[in-house]
Amino acid sequence: MDIDVLKSLAAVAETGSFSRAATLLCISQSAVSKRIKLLEDTLSVQLLDRSGPVLKLTSAGRIVEKNAKAVIDICSRCATELSHLKGEKRIDFRCTPSYGISYMPCVTKALMEQRPDITNFSISFDNLEGVLDAVRTGDCQLAVVEHCDLLPVGEEHALEYLNQDSLVLVGAPSLGIPVSGTSIDDLLPHTLYIRSTGCCSRRILENKLERIGQSLSRFSKVLVCDDLNMILKSLLAGYGVGYMARSVVADSLSSGALQVYDLPGSEQVFQRSLLLGASFVATDESNELIRIIRCVAGSQLTIALGLLPSLLLEAVPL
């Protein structure tokens, strides 16, 4: 069985849709459909129940999908181990955008200084669900994600808590919005800069607005942009307000270029966590990256250490 065909089945099982699976795999919808049909013809069984609006696995499909995940995991680990055997110093890392902007420049610089022999260090930013998908499928070895009670993270992979942060409503002083005793009516006349559907900050803000009988549509304008740097530049220019991680705007808050609005209930504390992907193999390179992440992001180590591989604990002193 082709590994890409098995990945397609796993993606369809996870998303319940050919189109969403195609987006997840970065291929066309027809390619996903053809792969599933090929697998069904090869095995002479129906793997998907196509009768409803959401695709569901049949009894046979659940058996194949369970074993497909095991094969994908084995292939990912094999590729990583072979790369290491051939002397390739490779690390695949993913994170949510706020962490990436706030910490990865420093982490990357430190890693390159400590391990100049690393020839392939891949870094990708994605929303929480995208990173978790990559962790589960073994597409990345290590990841850092931001999450809270509204956006939980399961513990099926090793979970180590790093530092906490918070989401705050911010804007430039030139907007003339009061920073203390701020009401929602002070904010609604302005443009709201926010990221697309699926972004953690957007989902949290939508939830908080709903609790006070408001919605994103009540703002004068809503500008959707997935480039945090562009949003930050727009806020600094006084074009509107945004819901941002404190770490992303920390320098701007310190200089007074931006200010936090004290809207009751708007601030949201969230957790950052280090995850090990299904393809994770402890190497000197991966251990060094973990050590740097801990130093830069301040590991709290508030969970049972048994969740972390013993080799990792031995290689990286706590």
mmCIF file of N, CA, C and O in Angstrom, residues 50 131 150 163 273 278 296:
data_model
loop_
_atom_site.group_PDB
_atom_site.id
_atom_site.type_symbol
_atom_site.label_atom_id
_atom_site.label_comp_id
_atom_site.label_asym_id
_atom_site.label_seq_id
_atom_site.Cartn_x
_atom_site.Cartn_y
_atom_site.Cartn_z
ATOM 1 N N ARG A 50 -20.645 6.932 2.642
ATOM 2 C CA ARG A 50 -20.823 8.183 1.925
ATOM 3 C C ARG A 50 -22.270 8.651 1.912
ATOM 4 O O ARG A 50 -22.627 9.582 1.181
ATOM 5 N N VAL A 131 -1.216 22.328 13.706
ATOM 6 C CA VAL A 131 -0.019 21.804 14.375
ATOM 7 C C VAL A 131 -0.319 20.446 15.010
ATOM 8 O O VAL A 131 0.481 19.513 14.913
ATOM 9 N N LEU A 150 -10.728 26.699 26.536
ATOM 10 C CA LEU A 150 -11.608 26.756 25.372
ATOM 11 C C LEU A 150 -11.045 25.973 24.201
ATOM 12 O O LEU A 150 -11.780 25.544 23.317
ATOM 13 N N ASN A 163 5.947 28.521 29.375
ATOM 14 C CA ASN A 163 5.435 29.698 30.071
ATOM 15 C C ASN A 163 4.006 30.045 29.648
ATOM 16 O O ASN A 163 3.548 29.660 28.572
ATOM 17 N N SER A 273 2.709 24.832 25.349
ATOM 18 C CA SER A 273 3.169 23.481 25.653
ATOM 19 C C SER A 273 4.073 22.949 24.558
ATOM 20 O O SER A 273 3.873 23.237 23.375
ATOM 21 N N ALA A 278 4.662 12.155 16.572
ATOM 22 C CA ALA A 278 4.664 10.689 16.483
ATOM 23 C C ALA A 278 5.967 10.172 15.892
ATOM 24 O O ALA A 278 6.357 9.029 16.130
ATOM 25 N N VAL A 296 14.501 29.510 26.786
ATOM 26 C CA VAL A 296 13.916 30.738 26.253
ATOM 27 C C VAL A 296 12.489 30.930 26.720
ATOM 28 O O VAL A 296 12.067 32.045 27.041
#
